Every structure is written in structure tokens, then in C-alpha cells.
Short mmCIF file of C-alpha atoms and ligand atoms in Angstrom, two decimals:
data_model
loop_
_atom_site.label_atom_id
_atom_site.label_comp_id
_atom_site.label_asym_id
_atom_site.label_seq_id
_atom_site.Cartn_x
_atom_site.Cartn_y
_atom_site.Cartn_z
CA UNK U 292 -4.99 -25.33 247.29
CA UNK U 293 -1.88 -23.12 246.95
CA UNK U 294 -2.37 -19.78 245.34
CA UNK U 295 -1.38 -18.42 242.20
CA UNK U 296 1.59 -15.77 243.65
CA UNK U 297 1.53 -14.25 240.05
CA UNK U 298 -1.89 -13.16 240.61
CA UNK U 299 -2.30 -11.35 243.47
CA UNK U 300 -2.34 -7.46 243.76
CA UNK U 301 0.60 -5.47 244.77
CA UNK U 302 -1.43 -5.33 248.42
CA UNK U 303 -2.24 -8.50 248.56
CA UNK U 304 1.51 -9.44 247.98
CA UNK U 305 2.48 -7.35 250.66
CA UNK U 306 -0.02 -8.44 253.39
CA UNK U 307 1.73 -11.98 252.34
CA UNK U 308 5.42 -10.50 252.75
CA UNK U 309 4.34 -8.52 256.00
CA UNK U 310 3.04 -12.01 257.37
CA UNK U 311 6.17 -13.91 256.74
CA UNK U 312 7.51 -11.21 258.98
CA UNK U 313 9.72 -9.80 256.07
CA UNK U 314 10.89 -6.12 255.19
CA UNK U 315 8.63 -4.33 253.38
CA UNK U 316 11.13 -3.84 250.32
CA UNK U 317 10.65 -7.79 249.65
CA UNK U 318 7.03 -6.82 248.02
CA UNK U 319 8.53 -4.84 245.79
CA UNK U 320 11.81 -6.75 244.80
CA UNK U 321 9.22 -9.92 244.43
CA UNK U 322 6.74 -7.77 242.68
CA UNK U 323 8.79 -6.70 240.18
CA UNK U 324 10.29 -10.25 239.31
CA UNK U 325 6.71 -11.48 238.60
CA UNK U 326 5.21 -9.14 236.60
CA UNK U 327 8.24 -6.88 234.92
CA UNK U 328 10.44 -9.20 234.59
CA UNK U 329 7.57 -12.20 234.35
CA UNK U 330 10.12 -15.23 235.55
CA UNK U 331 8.50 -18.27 235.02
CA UNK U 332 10.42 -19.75 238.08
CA UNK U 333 11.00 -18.46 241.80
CA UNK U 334 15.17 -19.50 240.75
CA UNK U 335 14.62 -16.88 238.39
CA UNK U 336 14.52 -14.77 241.07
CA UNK U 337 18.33 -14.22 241.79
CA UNK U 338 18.29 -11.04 244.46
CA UNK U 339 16.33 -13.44 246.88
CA UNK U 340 17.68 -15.67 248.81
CA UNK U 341 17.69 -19.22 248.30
CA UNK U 342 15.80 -19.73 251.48
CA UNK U 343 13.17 -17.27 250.79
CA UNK U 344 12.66 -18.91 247.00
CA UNK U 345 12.05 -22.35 248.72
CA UNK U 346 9.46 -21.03 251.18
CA UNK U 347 8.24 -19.20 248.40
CA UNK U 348 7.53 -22.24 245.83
CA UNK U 349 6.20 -24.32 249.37
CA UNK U 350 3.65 -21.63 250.02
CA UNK U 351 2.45 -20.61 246.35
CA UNK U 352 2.48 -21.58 243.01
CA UNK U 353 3.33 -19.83 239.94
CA UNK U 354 1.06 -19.41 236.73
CA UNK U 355 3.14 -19.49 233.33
CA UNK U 356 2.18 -19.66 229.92
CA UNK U 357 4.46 -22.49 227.49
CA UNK U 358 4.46 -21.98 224.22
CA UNK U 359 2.72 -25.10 222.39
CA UNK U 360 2.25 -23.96 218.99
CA UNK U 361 3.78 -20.47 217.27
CA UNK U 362 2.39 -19.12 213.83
CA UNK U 363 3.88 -16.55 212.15
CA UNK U 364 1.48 -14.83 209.57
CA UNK U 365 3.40 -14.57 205.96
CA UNK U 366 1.22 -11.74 204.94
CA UNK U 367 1.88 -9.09 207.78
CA UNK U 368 3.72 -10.49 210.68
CA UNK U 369 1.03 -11.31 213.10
CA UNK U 370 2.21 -13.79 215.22
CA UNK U 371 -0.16 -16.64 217.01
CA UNK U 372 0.36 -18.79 220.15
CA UNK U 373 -0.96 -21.59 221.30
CA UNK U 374 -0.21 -21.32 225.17
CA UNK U 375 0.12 -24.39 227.60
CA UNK U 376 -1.27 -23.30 230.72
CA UNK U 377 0.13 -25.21 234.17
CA UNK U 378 -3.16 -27.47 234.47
CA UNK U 379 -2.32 -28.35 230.90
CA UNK U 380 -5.00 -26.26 229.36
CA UNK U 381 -4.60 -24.40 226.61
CA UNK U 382 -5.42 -20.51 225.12
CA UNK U 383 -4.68 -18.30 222.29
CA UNK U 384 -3.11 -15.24 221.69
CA UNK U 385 -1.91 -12.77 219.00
CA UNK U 386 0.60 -10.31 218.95
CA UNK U 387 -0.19 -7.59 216.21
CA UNK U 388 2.34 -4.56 215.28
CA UNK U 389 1.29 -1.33 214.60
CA UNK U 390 2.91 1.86 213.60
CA UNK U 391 2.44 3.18 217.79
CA UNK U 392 4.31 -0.43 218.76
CA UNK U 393 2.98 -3.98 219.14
CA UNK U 394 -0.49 -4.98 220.52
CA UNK U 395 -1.72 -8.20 222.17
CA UNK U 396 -5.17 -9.64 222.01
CA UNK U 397 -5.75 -11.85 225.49
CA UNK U 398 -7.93 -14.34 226.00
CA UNK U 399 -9.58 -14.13 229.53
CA UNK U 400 -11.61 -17.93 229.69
CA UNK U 401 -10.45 -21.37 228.60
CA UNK U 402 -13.11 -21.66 226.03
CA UNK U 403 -16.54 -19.59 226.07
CA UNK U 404 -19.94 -20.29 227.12
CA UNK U 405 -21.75 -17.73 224.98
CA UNK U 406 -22.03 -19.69 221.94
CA UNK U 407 -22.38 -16.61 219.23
CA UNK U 408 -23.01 -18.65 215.66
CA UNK U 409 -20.39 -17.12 214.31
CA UNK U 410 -17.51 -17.39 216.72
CA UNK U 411 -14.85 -20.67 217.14
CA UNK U 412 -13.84 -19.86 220.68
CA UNK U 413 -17.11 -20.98 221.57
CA UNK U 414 -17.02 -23.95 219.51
CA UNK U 415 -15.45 -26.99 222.17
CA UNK U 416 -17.14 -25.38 225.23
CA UNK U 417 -16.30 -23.63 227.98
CA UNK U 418 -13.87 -24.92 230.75
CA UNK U 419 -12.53 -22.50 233.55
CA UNK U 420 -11.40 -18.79 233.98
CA UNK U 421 -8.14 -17.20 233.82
CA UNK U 422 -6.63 -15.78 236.66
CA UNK U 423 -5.22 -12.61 236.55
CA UNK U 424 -1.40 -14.25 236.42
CA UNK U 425 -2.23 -16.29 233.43
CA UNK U 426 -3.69 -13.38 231.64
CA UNK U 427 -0.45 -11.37 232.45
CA UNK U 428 1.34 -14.63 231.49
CA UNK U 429 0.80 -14.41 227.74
CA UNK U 430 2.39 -10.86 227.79
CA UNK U 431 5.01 -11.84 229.62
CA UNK U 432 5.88 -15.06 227.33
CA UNK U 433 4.75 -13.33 224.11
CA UNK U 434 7.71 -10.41 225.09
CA UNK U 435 10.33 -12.96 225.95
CA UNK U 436 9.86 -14.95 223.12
CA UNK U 437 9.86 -12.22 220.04
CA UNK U 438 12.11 -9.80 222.55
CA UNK U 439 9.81 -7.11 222.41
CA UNK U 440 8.13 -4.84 224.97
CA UNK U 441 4.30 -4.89 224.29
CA UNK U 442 2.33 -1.29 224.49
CA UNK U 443 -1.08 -2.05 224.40
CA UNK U 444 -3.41 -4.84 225.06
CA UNK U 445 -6.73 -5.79 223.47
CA UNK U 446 -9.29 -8.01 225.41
CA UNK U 447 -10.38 -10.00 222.27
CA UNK U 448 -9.30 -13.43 222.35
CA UNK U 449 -10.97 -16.56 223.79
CA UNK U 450 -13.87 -16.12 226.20
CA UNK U 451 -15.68 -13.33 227.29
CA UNK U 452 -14.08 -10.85 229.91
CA UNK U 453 -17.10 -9.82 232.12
CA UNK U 454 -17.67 -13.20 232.67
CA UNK U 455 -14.57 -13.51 234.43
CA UNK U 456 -15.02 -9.90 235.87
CA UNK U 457 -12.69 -9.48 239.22
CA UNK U 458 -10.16 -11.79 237.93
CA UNK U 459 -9.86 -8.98 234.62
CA UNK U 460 -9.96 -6.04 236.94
CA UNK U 461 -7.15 -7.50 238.96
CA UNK U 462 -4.80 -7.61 235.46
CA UNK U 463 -5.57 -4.43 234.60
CA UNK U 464 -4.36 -3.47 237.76
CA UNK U 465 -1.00 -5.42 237.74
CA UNK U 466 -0.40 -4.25 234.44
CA UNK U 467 -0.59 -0.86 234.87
CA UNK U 468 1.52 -1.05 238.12
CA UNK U 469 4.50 0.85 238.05
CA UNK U 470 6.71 -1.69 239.27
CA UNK U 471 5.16 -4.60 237.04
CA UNK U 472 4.70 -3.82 232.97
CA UNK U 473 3.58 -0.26 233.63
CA UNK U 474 0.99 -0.35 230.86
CA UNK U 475 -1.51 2.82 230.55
CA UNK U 476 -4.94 1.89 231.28
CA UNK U 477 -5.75 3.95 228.33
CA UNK U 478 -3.45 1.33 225.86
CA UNK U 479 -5.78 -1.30 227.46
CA UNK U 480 -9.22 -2.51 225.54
CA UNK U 481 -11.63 -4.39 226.85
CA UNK U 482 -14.95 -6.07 224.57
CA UNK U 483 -18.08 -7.64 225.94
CA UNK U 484 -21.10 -9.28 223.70
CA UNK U 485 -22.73 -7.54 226.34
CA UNK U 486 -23.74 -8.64 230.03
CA UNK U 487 -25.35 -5.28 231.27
CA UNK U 488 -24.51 -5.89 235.03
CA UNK U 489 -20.86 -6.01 234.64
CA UNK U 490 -21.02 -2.61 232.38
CA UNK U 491 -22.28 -0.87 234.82
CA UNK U 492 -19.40 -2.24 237.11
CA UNK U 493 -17.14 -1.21 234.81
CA UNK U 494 -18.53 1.89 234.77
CA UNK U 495 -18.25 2.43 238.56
CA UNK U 496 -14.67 1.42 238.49
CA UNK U 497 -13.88 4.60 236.48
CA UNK U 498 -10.32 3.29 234.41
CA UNK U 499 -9.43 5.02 232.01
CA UNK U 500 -9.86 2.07 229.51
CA UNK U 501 -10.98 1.59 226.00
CA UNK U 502 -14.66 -0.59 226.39
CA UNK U 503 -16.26 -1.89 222.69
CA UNK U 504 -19.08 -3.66 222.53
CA UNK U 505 -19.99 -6.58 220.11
CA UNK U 506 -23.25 -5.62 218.75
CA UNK U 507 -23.76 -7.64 215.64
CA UNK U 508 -27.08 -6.60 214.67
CA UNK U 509 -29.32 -3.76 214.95
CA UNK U 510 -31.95 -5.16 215.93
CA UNK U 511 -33.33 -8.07 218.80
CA UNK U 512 -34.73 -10.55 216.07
CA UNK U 513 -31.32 -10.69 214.25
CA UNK U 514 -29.12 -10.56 216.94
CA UNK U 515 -30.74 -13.23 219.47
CA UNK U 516 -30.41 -15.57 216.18
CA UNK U 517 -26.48 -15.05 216.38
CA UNK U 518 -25.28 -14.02 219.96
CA UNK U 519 -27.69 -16.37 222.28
CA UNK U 520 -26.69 -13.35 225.59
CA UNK U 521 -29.15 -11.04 223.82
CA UNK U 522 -32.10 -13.10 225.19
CA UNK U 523 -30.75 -12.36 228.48
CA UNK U 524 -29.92 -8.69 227.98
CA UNK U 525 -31.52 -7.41 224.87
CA UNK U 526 -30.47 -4.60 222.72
CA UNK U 527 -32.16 -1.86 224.32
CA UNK U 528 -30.69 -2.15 227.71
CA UNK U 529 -27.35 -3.18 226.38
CA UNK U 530 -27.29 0.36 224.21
CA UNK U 531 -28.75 1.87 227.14
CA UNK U 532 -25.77 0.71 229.74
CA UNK U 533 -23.41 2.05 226.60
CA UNK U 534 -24.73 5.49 226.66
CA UNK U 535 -24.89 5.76 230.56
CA UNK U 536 -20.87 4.27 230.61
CA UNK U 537 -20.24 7.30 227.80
CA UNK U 538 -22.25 9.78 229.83
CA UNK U 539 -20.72 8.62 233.38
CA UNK U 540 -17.11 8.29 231.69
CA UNK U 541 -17.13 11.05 228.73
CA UNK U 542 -15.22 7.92 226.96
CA UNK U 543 -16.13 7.35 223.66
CA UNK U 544 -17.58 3.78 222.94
CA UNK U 545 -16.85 1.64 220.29
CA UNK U 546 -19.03 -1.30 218.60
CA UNK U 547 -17.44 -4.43 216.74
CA UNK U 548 -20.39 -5.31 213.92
CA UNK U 549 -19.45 -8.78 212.08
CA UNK U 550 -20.64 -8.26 208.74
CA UNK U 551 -22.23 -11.73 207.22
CA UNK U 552 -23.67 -11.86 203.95
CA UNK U 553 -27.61 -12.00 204.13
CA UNK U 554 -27.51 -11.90 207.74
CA UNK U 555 -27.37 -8.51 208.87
CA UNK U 556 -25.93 -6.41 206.12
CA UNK U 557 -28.27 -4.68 203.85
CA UNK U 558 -29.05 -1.41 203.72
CA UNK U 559 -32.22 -1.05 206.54
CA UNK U 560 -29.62 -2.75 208.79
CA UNK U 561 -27.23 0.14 208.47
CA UNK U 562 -30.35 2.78 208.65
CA UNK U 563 -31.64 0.75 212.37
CA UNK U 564 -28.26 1.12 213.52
CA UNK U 565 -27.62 4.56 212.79
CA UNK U 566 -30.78 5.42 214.45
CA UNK U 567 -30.15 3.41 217.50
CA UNK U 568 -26.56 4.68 217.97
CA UNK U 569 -27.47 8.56 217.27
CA UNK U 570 -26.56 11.10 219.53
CA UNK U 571 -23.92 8.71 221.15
CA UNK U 572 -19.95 9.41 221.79
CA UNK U 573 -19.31 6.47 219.69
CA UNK U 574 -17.18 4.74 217.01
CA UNK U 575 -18.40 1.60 215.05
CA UNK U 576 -15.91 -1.16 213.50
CA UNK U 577 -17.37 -3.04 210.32
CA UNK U 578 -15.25 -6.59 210.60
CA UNK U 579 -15.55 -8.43 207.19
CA UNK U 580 -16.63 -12.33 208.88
CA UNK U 581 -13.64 -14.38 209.59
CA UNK U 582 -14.37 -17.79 208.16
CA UNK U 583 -14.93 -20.43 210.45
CA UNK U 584 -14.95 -23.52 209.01
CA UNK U 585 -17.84 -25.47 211.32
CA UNK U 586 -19.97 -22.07 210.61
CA UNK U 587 -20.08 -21.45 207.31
CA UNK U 588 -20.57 -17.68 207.32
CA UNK U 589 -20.20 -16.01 204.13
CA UNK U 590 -18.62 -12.73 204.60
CA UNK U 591 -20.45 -9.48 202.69
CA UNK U 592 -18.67 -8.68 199.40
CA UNK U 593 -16.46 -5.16 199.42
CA UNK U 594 -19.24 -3.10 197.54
CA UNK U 595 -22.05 -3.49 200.52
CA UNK U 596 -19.44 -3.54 203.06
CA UNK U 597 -18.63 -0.17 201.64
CA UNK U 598 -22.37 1.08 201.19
CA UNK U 599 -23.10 -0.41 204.79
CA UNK U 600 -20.55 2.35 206.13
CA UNK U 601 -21.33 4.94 204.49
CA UNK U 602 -25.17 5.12 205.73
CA UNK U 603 -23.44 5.11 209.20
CA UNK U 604 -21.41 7.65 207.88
CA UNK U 605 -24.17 10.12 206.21
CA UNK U 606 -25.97 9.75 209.35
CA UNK U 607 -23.35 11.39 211.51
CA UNK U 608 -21.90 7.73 212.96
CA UNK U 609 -17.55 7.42 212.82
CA UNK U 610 -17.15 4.08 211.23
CA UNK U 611 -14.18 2.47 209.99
CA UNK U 612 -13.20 -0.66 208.58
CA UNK U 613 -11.34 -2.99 210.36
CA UNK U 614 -7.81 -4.55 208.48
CA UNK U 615 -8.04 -8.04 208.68
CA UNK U 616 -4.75 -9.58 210.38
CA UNK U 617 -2.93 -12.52 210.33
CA UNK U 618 -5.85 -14.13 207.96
CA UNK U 619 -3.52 -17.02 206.88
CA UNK U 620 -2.72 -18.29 210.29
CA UNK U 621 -6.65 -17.96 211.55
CA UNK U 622 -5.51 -15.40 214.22
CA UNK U 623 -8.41 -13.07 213.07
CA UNK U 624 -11.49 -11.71 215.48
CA UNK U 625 -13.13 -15.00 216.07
CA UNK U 626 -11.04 -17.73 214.54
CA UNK U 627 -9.09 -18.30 218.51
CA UNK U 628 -9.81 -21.84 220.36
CA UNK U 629 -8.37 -23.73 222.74
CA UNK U 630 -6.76 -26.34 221.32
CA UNK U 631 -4.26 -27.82 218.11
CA UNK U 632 -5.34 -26.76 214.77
CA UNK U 633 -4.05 -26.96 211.53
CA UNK U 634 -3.14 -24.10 209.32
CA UNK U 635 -3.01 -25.04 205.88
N1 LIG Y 797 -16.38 -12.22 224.30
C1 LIG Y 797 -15.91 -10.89 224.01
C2 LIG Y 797 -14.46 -10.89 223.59
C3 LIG Y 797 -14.19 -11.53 222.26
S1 LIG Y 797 -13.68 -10.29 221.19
C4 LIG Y 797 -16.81 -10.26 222.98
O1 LIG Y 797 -17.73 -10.91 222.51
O2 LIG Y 797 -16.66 -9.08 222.69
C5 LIG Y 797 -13.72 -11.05 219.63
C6 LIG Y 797 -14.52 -10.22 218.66
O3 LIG Y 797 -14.56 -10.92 217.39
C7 LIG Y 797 -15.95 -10.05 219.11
O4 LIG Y 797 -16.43 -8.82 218.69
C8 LIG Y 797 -16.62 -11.16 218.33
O5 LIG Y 797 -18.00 -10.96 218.24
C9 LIG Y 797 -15.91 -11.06 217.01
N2 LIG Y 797 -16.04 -12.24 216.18
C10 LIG Y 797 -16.37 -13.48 216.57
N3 LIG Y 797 -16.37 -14.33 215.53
C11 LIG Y 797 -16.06 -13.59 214.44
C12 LIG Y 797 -15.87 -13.90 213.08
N4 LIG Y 797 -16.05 -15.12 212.61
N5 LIG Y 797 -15.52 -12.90 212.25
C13 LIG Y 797 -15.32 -11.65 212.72
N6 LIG Y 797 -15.46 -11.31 214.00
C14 LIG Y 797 -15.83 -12.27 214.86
#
């Protein structure tokens, strides 16, 4: 099988350029065609010669993202697409502006296998990871497409990123390259429901990234009901992986907590996780729950959302809110998949 030229490191591209027997200034040249420029095709590449493009699209292929289906949210400009991958797969991804410049939210997996109750990506299964090039890919057709330059990246769409570990940490990498998109790790985000393991990894790669976690609940009972990984790696050592990372990193963490009516939002809730998280360079988002339509989560009304943060609050935890975005075009946390859907 011919590899993916888009996602190989800047190394790795030029231990391919040295073996052709080329000048070292080809890596860079080709480099920078793939990942600042993002061509979709090696004709794109017009510096190169036409020999070295055929050779080129013999030995490797080229990952791209199409664009299938674009929303544009009416409300506050969030923008959706539904990306045709070159197997014919498909992901999600939304482009978000902010006052500091625009923000994408990747997906790393077609589809997920952790099956949280409350989630949609997990909903039609799980089918294959990214590679690093179609990860970079959405960027690269998201900037093209709305002629923007994208400034920071958030790891929150489909599938779950420390499942797909060295393919993430190779993005990362090419991103932040100087001769690709020359994004700062600390503009990049990454969130896990939590596989302990690959924390620790992350931990030992010292980047200068942003890591959340999605936490959910505050304690086992509630949160193995909703995000099946906890039976695997329960609450204790998930916390306890967060405050080595925090302790190993000085970064602060945050926590995403999905707040569903009855579930796990009343008041104890909010006590258990202040306790739990004291002491602990941290930040916790409340997310009102995105409806899902096969789910049926009802999200908690304004007035214990409200009370719910400030118990974090009073107990010395930084908690916030999180805006809702592009709610009419079900781009919000949660509401990504991997195929059509209708927005009404
Ligand atoms: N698999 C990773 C990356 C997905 S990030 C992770 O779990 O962190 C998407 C975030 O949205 C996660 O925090 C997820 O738990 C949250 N989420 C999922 N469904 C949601 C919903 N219906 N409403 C609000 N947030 C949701």
C-alpha cells in the first residue's frame, strides 16, 4: 500500500527525498506545498518538476478532505463540514470565530468506539483512524474554502484522540512546523474521556498543549452509566493521571462536564466534584447538553446550571460556562457524525 505523503514528518519526508537521491532543499520546497500551502494535488505543486510530480503521485498518495456538505450557522457564523475523505469516508468539522481569530474543532477517528450515552459521534460505530494528513486536511480545506488562516485548533470532533495516539502526535507536529501552518502548540487543545495510559504519554511528550478532560460526573456510579471507558479507567486514576500531568507540566487542566437534567446535576454533584478537583491547577467547563435526537437528554434548566457553578465556585474551583455554538446547524460538543444529516 502506498503511503499517505501528506502525513509523514518533516524527517520522514526527507529520509524519502534523500533516498530518491535528491537535494536536500526538495524536503522543504515539498514540505511546504503539503502542509502550508495544503495542495490537494502533486500538479499543484508548480516549482517541481513535472518529472518529479509523476514519480511523486507513483510512489505516494495524497490525503485530501472534499467538501460534501457546508452549514453555515444563522445565529453566529459557525460554519460545519461534512468532509469526503479519499476512501470515501466521511468526518466533521467546525470552524468557530472568536475575538483572538478563528478556531477549528478536528475530528481524529471515523466514528467512535466509546459509546458515551450522550454523544452522536458514537452513534453509527466506529470505522478507522485518521492519519495525521487527513487531520491536517480539514484545516487546510476549511482555510481555502472561507479564505481564512486558522489560529487555533480544538481536538473535539468525532472520535476520541488517544485512541488514535501517534497518528495525533504526528499533526501536532506538522502543524506547528515552521515551514507547514506554523501553529503554536499552545493554540492547540486536545480532550480525552479519559484512557489513563495515553495521559501519561502525553505527559512524557512535554508540548506545550492545552489537555481537558471529559469528566461528566463526579462520581464512578454516575459516570460508568454514561461514558462506558470509566469501567476501564475509573475516576480515581483518571483524576489522579490529571494531577500528575498538572504537577509534571505546571499546565493548568481543564474538565468538560455535560450537564443533563436529573443525571448528574444537583447540588451534592457539584459538592463531590469540588472535593475531588481541590487543590488542582484546574479549570472546569459546564456545557448545557446538546440535544441528540436518538438520546433524549434533557439539558439542566439556566437556574441549576447557574447554582451548579457557583458551588464550584465558593469552593475555590474556576468554572465557566461554555457558549453554545452553531446550535442550529448541530455543530455543538457532541452533535458531529459521520455521515448526511438533515438540519431542519
Ligand atoms: N473523545 C474526546 C473528544 C470529543 S470532544 C472526548 O471525549 O473528550 C467532544 C466533547 O463534547 C466531549 O467532552 C464530549 O463528552 C462532549 N459531548 C458529547 N456529547 C455531548 C452533548 N450531547 N452535549 C454536550 N457535550 C457533549
Amino acid at each position: 500500500m502506498k503511503k499517505d505523503i501528506k502525513s509523514l514528518s518533516y524527517n520522514e519526508l526527507n529520509d524519502e527525498i534523500l533516498s530518491l537521491k535528491l537535494p536536500k532543499f526538495r524536503t522543504k520546497q515539498i514540505f511546504e506545498w503539503l502542509h502550508k500551502y495544503g495542495v490537494s494535488s502533486f500538479d499543484e505543486m508548480t516549482n517541481v518538476s513535472k518529472d518529479l510530480r509523476k514519480k511523486l503521485s507513483d510512489d505516494f498518495i495524497l490525503s485530501t478532505c472534499k467538501i460534501e456538505q457546508k452549514y453555515v450557522s444563522k445565529i453566529d457564523e459557525t460554519v460545519k463540514y461534512l468532509f469526503r475523505l479519499n476512501d470515501g469516508e466521511y468526518v466533521e468539522s467546525v470552524i468557530m470565530k472568536y475575538k483572538y481569530g478563528y478556531t477549528i474543532c478536528v475530528s481524529s477517528q471515523v466514528g467512535c468506539k466509546m459509546g458515551c450515552t450522550f454523544c452522536a459521534s458514537t452513534l453509527a460505530g466506529f470505522k478507522r483512524n485518521l492519519e495525521a494528513g487527513e487531520i491536517e486536511s480539514q484545516l487546510h480545506a476549511a482555510q481555502k474554502d472561507l479564505g481564512i488562516r486558522i489560529s487555533h485548533i480544538v481536538m473535539m470532533g468525532i472520535g476520541e484522540p488517544l485512541d488514535n495516539y501517534d497518528n495525533v502526535i504526528k499533526f501536532f507536529h506538522n502543524v506547528n512546523n515552521e515551514n507547514g501552518l506554523n501553529i503554536s502548540m499552545r493554540n492547540i487543545t486536545i480532550s480525552t474521556c479519559g484512557i489513563v495510559p495515553r495521559i501519561y504519554d502525553l505527559l512524557n511528550e512535554n508540548l506545550q498543549i492545552t489537555l481537558t478532560i471529559s469528566l461528566h460526573a463526579p462520581n464512578d456510579v454516575i459516570r460508568s452509566k454514561t461514558m462506558p471507558v470509566n469501567d476501564k479507567w475509573n475516576i480515581d486514576e483518571v483524576i489522579q493521571a490529571c494531577r500528575d500531568y498538572v504537577n509534571k507540566t505546571n499546565r493548568r487542566i481543564s474538565f468538560e462536564y455535560t450537564l443533563i437534567n436529573g443525571v448528574n446535576d444537583s447540588k451534592e454533584c457539584a459538592i463531590e466534584l469540588s472535593n475531588r478537583l481541590k487543590g488542582m491547577l484546574c479549570h472546569v467547563n459546564l456545557i448545557p447538553v446538546n440535544a441528540v435526537e436518538e438520546r433524549g437528554n434533557v439539558r439542566s434548566t439556566d437556574d441549576n446550571i447557574r447554582k451548579f457553578m457557583e458551588i464550584l465556585k465558593r469552593n475555590g474551583i474556576n468554572a465557566t460556562i461554555r457558549r453554545t455554538l452553531g446550535s442550529d446547524i448541530n455543530a455543538s460538543c457532541g452533535q458531529l457524525r459521520r455521515k448526511r444529516n438533515e438540519v431542519k
